[in-house]
Structures are given as C-alpha cells and as structure tokens.
Coordinates of C-alpha atoms in Angstrom, one line a residue:
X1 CA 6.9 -12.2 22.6
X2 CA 5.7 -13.9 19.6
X3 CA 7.7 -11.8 17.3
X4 CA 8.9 -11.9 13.6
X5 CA 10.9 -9.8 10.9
X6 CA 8.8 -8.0 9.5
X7 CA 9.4 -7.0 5.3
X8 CA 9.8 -3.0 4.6
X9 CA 6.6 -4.1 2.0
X10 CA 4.5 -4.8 5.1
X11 CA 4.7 -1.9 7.8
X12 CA 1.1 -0.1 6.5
X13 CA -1.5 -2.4 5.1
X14 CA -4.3 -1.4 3.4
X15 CA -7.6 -2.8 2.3
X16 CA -10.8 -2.3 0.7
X17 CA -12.4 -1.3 3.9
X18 CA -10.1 1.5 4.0
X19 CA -12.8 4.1 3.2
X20 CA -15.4 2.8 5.8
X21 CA -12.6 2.9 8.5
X22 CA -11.9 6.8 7.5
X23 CA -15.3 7.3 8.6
X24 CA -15.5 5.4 11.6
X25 CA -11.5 7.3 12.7
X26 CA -12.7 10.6 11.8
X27 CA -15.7 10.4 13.7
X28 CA -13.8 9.4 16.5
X29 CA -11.0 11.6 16.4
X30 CA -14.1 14.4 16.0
X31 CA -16.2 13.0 19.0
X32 CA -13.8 11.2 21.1
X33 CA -10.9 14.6 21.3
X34 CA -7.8 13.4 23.5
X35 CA -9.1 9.9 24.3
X36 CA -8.3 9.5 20.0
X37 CA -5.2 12.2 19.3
X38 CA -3.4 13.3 22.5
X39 CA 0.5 14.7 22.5
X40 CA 2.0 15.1 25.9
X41 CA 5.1 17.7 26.8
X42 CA 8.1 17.1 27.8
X43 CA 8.1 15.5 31.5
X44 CA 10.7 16.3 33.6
X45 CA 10.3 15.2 37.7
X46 CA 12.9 14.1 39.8
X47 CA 12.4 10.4 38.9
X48 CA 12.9 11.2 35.0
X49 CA 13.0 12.7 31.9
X50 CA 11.2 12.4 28.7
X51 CA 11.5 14.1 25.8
X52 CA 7.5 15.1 24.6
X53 CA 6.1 13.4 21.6
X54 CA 5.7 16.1 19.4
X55 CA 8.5 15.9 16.8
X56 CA 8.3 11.8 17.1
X57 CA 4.8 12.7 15.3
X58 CA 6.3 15.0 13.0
X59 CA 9.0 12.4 12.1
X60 CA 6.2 9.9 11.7
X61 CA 3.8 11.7 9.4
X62 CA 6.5 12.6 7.2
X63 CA 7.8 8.8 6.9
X64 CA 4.1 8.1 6.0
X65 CA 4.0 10.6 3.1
X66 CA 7.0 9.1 1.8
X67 CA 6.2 5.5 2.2
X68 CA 3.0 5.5 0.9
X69 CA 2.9 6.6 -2.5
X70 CA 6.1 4.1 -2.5
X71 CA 3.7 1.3 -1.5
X72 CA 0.3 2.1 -2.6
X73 CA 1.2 5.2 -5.9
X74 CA -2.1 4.2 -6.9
X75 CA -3.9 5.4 -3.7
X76 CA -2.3 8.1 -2.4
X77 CA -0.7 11.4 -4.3
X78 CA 2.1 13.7 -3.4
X79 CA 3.0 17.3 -4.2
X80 CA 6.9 18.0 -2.5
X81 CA 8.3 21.6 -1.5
X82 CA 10.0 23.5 -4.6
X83 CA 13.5 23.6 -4.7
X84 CA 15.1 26.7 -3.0
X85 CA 12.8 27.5 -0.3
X86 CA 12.8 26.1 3.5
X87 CA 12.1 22.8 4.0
X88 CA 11.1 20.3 7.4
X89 CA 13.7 19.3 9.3
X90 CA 14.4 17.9 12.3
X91 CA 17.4 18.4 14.2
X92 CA 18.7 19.9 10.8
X93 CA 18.2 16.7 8.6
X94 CA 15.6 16.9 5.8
X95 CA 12.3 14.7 6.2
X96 CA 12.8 13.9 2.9
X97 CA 14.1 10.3 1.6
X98 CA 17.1 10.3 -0.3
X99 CA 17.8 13.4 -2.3
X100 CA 14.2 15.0 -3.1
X101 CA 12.3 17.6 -1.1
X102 CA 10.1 17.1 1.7
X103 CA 6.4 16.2 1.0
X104 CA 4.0 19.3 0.7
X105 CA 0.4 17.8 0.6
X106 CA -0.6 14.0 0.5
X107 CA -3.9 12.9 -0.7
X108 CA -5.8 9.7 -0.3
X109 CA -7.2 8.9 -3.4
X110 CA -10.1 6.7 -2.0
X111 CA -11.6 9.3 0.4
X112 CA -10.3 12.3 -1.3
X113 CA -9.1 13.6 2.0
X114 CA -5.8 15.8 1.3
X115 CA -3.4 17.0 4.2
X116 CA -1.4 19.9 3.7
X117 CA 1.9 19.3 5.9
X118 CA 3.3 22.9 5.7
X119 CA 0.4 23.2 8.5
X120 CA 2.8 21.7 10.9
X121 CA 5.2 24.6 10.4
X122 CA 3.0 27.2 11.5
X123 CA 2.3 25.2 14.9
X124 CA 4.7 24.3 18.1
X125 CA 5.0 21.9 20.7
X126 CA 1.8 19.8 21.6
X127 CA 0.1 21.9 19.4
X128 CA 2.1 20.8 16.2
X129 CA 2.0 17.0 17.7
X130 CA -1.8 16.3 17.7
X131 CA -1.7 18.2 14.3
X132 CA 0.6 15.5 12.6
X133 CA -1.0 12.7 14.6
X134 CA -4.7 13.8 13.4
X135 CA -3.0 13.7 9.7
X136 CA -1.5 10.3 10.5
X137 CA -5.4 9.3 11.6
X138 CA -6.2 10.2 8.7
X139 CA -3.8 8.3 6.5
X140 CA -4.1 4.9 7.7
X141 CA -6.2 2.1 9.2
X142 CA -3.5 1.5 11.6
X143 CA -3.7 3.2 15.5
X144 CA -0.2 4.8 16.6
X145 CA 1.6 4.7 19.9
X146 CA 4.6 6.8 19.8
X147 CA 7.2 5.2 22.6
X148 CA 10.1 7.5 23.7
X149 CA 13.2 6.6 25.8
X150 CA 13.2 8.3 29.1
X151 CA 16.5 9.0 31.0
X152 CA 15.6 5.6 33.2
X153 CA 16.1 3.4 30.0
X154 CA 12.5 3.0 30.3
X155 CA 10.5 3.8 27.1
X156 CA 7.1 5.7 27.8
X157 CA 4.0 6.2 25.7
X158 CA 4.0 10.1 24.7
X159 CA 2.0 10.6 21.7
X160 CA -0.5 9.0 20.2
X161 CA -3.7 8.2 17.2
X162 CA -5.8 5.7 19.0
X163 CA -8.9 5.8 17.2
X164 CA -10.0 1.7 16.9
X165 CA -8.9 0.0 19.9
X166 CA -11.9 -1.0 21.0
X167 CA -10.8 -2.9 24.1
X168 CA -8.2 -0.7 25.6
X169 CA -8.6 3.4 26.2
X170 CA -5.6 6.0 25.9
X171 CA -6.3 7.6 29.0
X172 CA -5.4 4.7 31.1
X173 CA -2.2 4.4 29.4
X174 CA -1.0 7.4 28.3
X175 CA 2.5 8.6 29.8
X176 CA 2.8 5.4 31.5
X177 CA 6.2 3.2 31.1
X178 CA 6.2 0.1 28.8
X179 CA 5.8 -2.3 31.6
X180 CA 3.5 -0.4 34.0
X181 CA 1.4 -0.2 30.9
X182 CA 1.1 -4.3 30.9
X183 CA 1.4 -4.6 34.3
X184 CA -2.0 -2.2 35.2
X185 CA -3.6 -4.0 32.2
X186 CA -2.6 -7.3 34.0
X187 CA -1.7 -8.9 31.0
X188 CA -1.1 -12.3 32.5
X189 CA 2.5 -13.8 33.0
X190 CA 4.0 -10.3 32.3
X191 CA 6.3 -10.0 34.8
X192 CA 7.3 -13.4 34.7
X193 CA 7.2 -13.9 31.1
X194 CA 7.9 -10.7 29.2
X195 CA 8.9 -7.8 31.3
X196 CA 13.1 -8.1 30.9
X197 CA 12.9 -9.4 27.4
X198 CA 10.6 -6.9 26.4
X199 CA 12.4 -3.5 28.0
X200 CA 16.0 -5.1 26.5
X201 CA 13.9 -5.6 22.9
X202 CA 13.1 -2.2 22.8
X203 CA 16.5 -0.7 24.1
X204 CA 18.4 -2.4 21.7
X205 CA 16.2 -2.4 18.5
X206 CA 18.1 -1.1 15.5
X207 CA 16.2 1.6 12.6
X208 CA 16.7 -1.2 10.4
X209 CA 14.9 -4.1 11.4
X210 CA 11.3 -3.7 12.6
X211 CA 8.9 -6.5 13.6
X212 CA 5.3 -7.6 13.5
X213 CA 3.3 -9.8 15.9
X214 CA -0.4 -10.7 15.9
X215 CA -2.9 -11.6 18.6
X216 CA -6.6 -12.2 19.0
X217 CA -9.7 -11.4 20.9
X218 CA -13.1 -12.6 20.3
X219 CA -16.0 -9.8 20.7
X220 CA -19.5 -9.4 20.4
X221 CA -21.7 -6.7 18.2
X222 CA -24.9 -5.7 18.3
X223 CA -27.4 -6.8 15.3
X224 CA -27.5 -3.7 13.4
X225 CA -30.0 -2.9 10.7
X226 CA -28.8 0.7 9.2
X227 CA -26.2 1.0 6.6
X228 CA -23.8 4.2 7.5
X229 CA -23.4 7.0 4.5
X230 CA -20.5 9.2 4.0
X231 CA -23.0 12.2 5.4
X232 CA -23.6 10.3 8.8
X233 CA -20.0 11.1 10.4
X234 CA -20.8 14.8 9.9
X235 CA -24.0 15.1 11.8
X236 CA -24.1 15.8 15.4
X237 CA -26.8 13.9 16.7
X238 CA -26.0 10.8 14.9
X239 CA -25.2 7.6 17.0
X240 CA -21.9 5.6 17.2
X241 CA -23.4 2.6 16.4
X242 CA -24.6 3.8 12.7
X243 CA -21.1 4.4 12.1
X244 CA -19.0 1.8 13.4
X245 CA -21.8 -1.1 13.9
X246 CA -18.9 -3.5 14.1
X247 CA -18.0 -1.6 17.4
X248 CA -14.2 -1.1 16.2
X249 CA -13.7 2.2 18.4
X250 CA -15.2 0.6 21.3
X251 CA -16.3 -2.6 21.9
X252 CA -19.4 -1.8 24.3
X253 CA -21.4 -5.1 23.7
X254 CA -17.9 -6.6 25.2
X255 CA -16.6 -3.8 27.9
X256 CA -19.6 -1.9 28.6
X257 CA -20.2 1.9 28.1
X258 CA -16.7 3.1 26.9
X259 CA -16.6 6.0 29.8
X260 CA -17.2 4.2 32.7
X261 CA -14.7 0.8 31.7
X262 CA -12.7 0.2 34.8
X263 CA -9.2 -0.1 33.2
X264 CA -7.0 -3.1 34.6
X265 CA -10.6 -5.3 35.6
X266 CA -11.0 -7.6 32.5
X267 CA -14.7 -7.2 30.3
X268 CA -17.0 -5.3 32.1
X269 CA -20.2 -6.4 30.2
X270 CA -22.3 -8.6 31.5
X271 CA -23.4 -11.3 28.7
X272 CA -25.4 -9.6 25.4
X273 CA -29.0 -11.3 25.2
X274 CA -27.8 -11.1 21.4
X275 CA -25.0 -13.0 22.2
X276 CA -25.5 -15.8 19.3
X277 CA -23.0 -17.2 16.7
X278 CA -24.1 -14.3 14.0
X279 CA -23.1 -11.0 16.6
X280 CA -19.5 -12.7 17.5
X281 CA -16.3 -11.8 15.7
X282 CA -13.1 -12.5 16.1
X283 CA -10.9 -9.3 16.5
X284 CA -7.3 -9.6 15.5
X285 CA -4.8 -7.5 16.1
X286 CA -1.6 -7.1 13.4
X287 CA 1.4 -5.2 15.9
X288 CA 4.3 -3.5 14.4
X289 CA 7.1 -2.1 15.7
X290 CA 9.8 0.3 14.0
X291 CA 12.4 2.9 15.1
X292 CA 12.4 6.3 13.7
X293 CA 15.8 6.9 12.6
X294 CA 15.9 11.0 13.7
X295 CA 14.1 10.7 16.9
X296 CA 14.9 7.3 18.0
X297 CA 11.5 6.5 19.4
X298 CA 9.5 4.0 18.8
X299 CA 6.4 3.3 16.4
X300 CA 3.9 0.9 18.1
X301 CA 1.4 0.5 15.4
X302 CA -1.9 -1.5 15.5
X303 CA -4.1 -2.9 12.7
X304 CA -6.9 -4.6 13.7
X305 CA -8.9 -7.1 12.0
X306 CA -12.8 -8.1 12.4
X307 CA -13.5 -11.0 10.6
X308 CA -17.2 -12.5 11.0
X309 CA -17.9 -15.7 13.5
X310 CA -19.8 -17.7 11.1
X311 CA -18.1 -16.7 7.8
X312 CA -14.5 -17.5 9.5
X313 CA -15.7 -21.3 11.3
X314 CA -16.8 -22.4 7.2
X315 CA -13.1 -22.3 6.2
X316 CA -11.9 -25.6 6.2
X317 CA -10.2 -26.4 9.6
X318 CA -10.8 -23.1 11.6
X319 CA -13.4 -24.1 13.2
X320 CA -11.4 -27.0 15.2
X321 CA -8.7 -25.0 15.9
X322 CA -10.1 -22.0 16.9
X323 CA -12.3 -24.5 19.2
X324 CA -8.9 -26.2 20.4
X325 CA -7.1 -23.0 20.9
X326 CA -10.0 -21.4 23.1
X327 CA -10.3 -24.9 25.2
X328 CA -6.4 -24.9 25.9
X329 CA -5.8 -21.1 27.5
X330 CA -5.3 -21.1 31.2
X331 CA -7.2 -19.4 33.2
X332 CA -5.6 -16.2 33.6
X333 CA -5.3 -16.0 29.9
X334 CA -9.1 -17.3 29.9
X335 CA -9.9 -14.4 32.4
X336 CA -7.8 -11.7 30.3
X337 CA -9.5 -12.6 27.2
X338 CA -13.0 -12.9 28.4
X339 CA -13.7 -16.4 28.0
X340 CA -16.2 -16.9 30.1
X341 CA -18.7 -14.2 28.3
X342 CA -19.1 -16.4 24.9
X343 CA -17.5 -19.7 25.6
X344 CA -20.5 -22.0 25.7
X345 CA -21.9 -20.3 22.7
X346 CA -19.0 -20.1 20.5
X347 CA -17.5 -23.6 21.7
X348 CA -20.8 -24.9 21.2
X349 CA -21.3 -23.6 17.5
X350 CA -17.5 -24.4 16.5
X351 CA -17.6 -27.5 17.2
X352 CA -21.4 -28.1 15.5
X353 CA -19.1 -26.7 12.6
X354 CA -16.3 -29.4 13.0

C-alpha cells in the first residue's frame, strides 16, 4: 500500500494557498450541496449494520479545534467553554484534550472565518453531521472521508467533506464498503494486490499510530485569463472556472462535465485542443489515515497538490524521472491514470527538458 508512519506534526498541513482554497471549498460546499458535505444515518438491513457518521464528525471537528492552534497558534484562535457549565461529550467523555474545556469557537486567522461549535449542540443526527463536516471544510485544505466499522468487519464510507477531489465524485462512493469502493473505481491490481492487506490494515490500526501515503495524477487546465477576488464566491451567476481555474473541485478539462462522469470508466474527456506543456499539472495527492479514539472510525484525509508542468520539469532531475516513471506503468495502470490523453505531449516536452 505504499504506506509510512506518519509524525503527530504532520496530520493537517497548511500552506500559503490556504486562503485561495477557502474560496474555491466554500464555493463548492455552497454550489455543489451533498456531492461536497453529505452525512448518512445509521444503516441497518439484513446484510449489516453501521453506525451513521454523525458523531465520527463531531469527534473530528473537535480534534481539529484542538490540534490546530497546537500546530499552527499563529493561524488559528480558540475561545473554550467556561468552567461549570455543560460541555461536548461523546459517550460521556469530554472533547477536550487533557484537562481543559472543550473548544467554543475557532477562527482562522487568514480568512477570518470563525465557527461557533456550540451550533452542534442545538442540532441531531445527520443534521448535526453535515454541520461539523461544513466546519471541518472550512478549517482545512484537506477533503475528509469518515470510515466506520460495520458489523461485517467491513469499514464503510459514512460521512464526508469532499470538496477538491477533482477526479473522483462522493456520490459514487458514498455508503459503499472499502473494497467495493476500489473495486467499482477499478483501481487496477486491487483484488490481487491490496484488498486482504488493506481490510486487515484498517481492522487492526491502533489510535496511536496513523499513516500517510502519496500518489499522483497528471491533469490538464484550461488557459485562464481572470484573476478570482474574495467577492467572486459570493455571486450567483459567477462561473467555476473564475474560482478554481486550476480545476481542483473538478477536473473537467480531464473527466469531462463533472455531472455526467461515468464513475468506474477511466477519463471521460476526449483530448483538450489546449492540451500543451503550459495547461498540464501534475496533481498529487498527500493520504492520511488516523483513528479517532471515542468513535473508533477512521479519518481518510486528502491533501492535494497542483504543482505546474513546466515549473516542476526545470528542477534538476524531475524531468527524467517523471518521463521514466510515466514510460514504465503498465497498461492498466496506464489506462487508470489516463495516459494515453497527454503522453505524447508531456513525454515529448520532458524529455526536450532532460
């Protein structure tokens, strides 16, 4: 699986792009509804039972209030409940760390967004859930997958912020089971590969040791001449593409129009006529994975990374490997990554660049 220990220090990174990537998330969480911030109920059928994902997002935002202003007290301030009046809990045990009260309000410093958590104790059930997942949106760069444990031993996505995928929707996936979700995504070699180590992994992962992995895509852009202001994700009639130019929420100059992407069927696009060495980025993907220690479930999280085509092939060596690495995937991994749309292009300017 490609997986490493990942430092406490390193579960939410933030950069200076922070603020842009607030604008592009809360346009999508405004325009996009469930397909961005979607809590399901409990499911109970006579195959199994899961619990919903409501207080998993509960449990999360809190453990983001207190990491936070831990990692970043520069960026982000907190206000906590007084002493002697009722308090979050879950199951009875404070969301608190260590001996202080619970967070009361959390503000990003950069944005000047601030989130009043006592919200979340005037709300129930789903209700409550998207609430504390729109907050946790609104927190970090990072997209959220909540994974619970059904009573199959299978763990299944409940809950989730999903703002920036761009290649993947949360429709398709949502409620699913770990490995159906790989297997209708036909990520190649799954089940031969990945499927037993993967479902042991996450039955047997301990609070105290989460892990990171990283991947890549390469995607293409349109050439956009308008620079987005902070008024833009306010309007109605403006367009996606003067907020997120980069295409981070969807990566239509890859997959096609975002509502009509047939999930499971590879990149849907056919080849951009500004397909040229200045619209293609490399996307990168920086996955953690860390238990919650009250709930138990699972917190799939998802950074992505754009970094520009021709900027990235002028460090020294890149341009090789990247050219190397492309040349040597099979060809399901080929297919699955959408070689065939910008090989002779890309291949052909990396290794001008060599």
């Amino acid at each position: 699986m490609g997986i490493r220990t990942m430092p406490w220090s390193e579960w939410i990174e933030l950069d200076s792009t922070y603020p842009h990537w607030q604008r592009v998330r809360k346009f999508r969480v405004r325009t996009r509804g469930h397909d961005a911030v979607r809590v399901l109920p409990a499911r109970e059928d006579e195959s199994v039972k899961v619990q919903g994902g409501a207080w998993a997002a509960k449990e999360l935002v809190y453990e983001l209030a207190e990491y936070l202003p831990r990692r970043y007290p520069s960026s982000f301030r907190v206000t906590r409940f007084p002493n002697g009046v009722p308090t979050p809990s879950i199951g009875g045990v404070s969301l608190a760390w260590g001996r202080e009260q619970p967070v009361q309000t959390i503000e990003a410093v950069e944005t000047g967004e601030k989130f009043d958590l006592r919200v979340l104790e005037g709300l129930d059930g789903v209700e409550m859930g998207e609430e504390a997942m729109r907050i946790t949106a609104g927190l970090i760069q990072d997209d959220v997958a909540l994974m619970i444990e059904g009573t199959d031993g299978k763990y299944y996505f409940q809950a989730g912020a999903i703002c920036v995928a761009g290649f993947w929707r949360m429709r398709d996936k949502i409620g699913m089971a770990l490995d159906d979700i790989h297997i209708s995504g036909n990520v190649p070699r799954f089940k031969e590969k990945l499927q037993t180590s993967m479902e042991k992994f996450f039955k047997r992962m301990p609070v105290d040791k989460p892990v990171i992995r990283n991947n890549y895509f390469i995607q293409t852009c349109k050439p956009s001449t308008h620079v987005a202001d902070a008024d833009d994700e306010e309007r109605v009639d403006v367009e996606e593409e003067n907020i997120d130019p980069e295409e981070l929420g969807w990566s239509e100059s890859t997959n096609g129009p975002e509502d009509t992407f047939l999930h499971g069927h590879g990149h849907a696009a056919l080849p951009a006529s500004y397909l040229a060495p200045s619209t293609l980025r490399l996307r990168s993907e920086r996955q953690t994975l860390r238990r919650l220690p009250r709930t138990g479930a699972i917190v799939f999280g998802i950074r992505t990374y754009l970094f520009k085509m021709e900027e990235l092939a002028r460090e020294r060596g890149v341009a090789d490997r990247l050219a190397s690495a492309i040349r040597s995937w099979p060809n399901d991994v080929g297919v699955y990554k959408g070689r065939k749309m910008y090989a002779d292009v890309l291949l052909k300017y990396l290794d001008s660049m060599r």
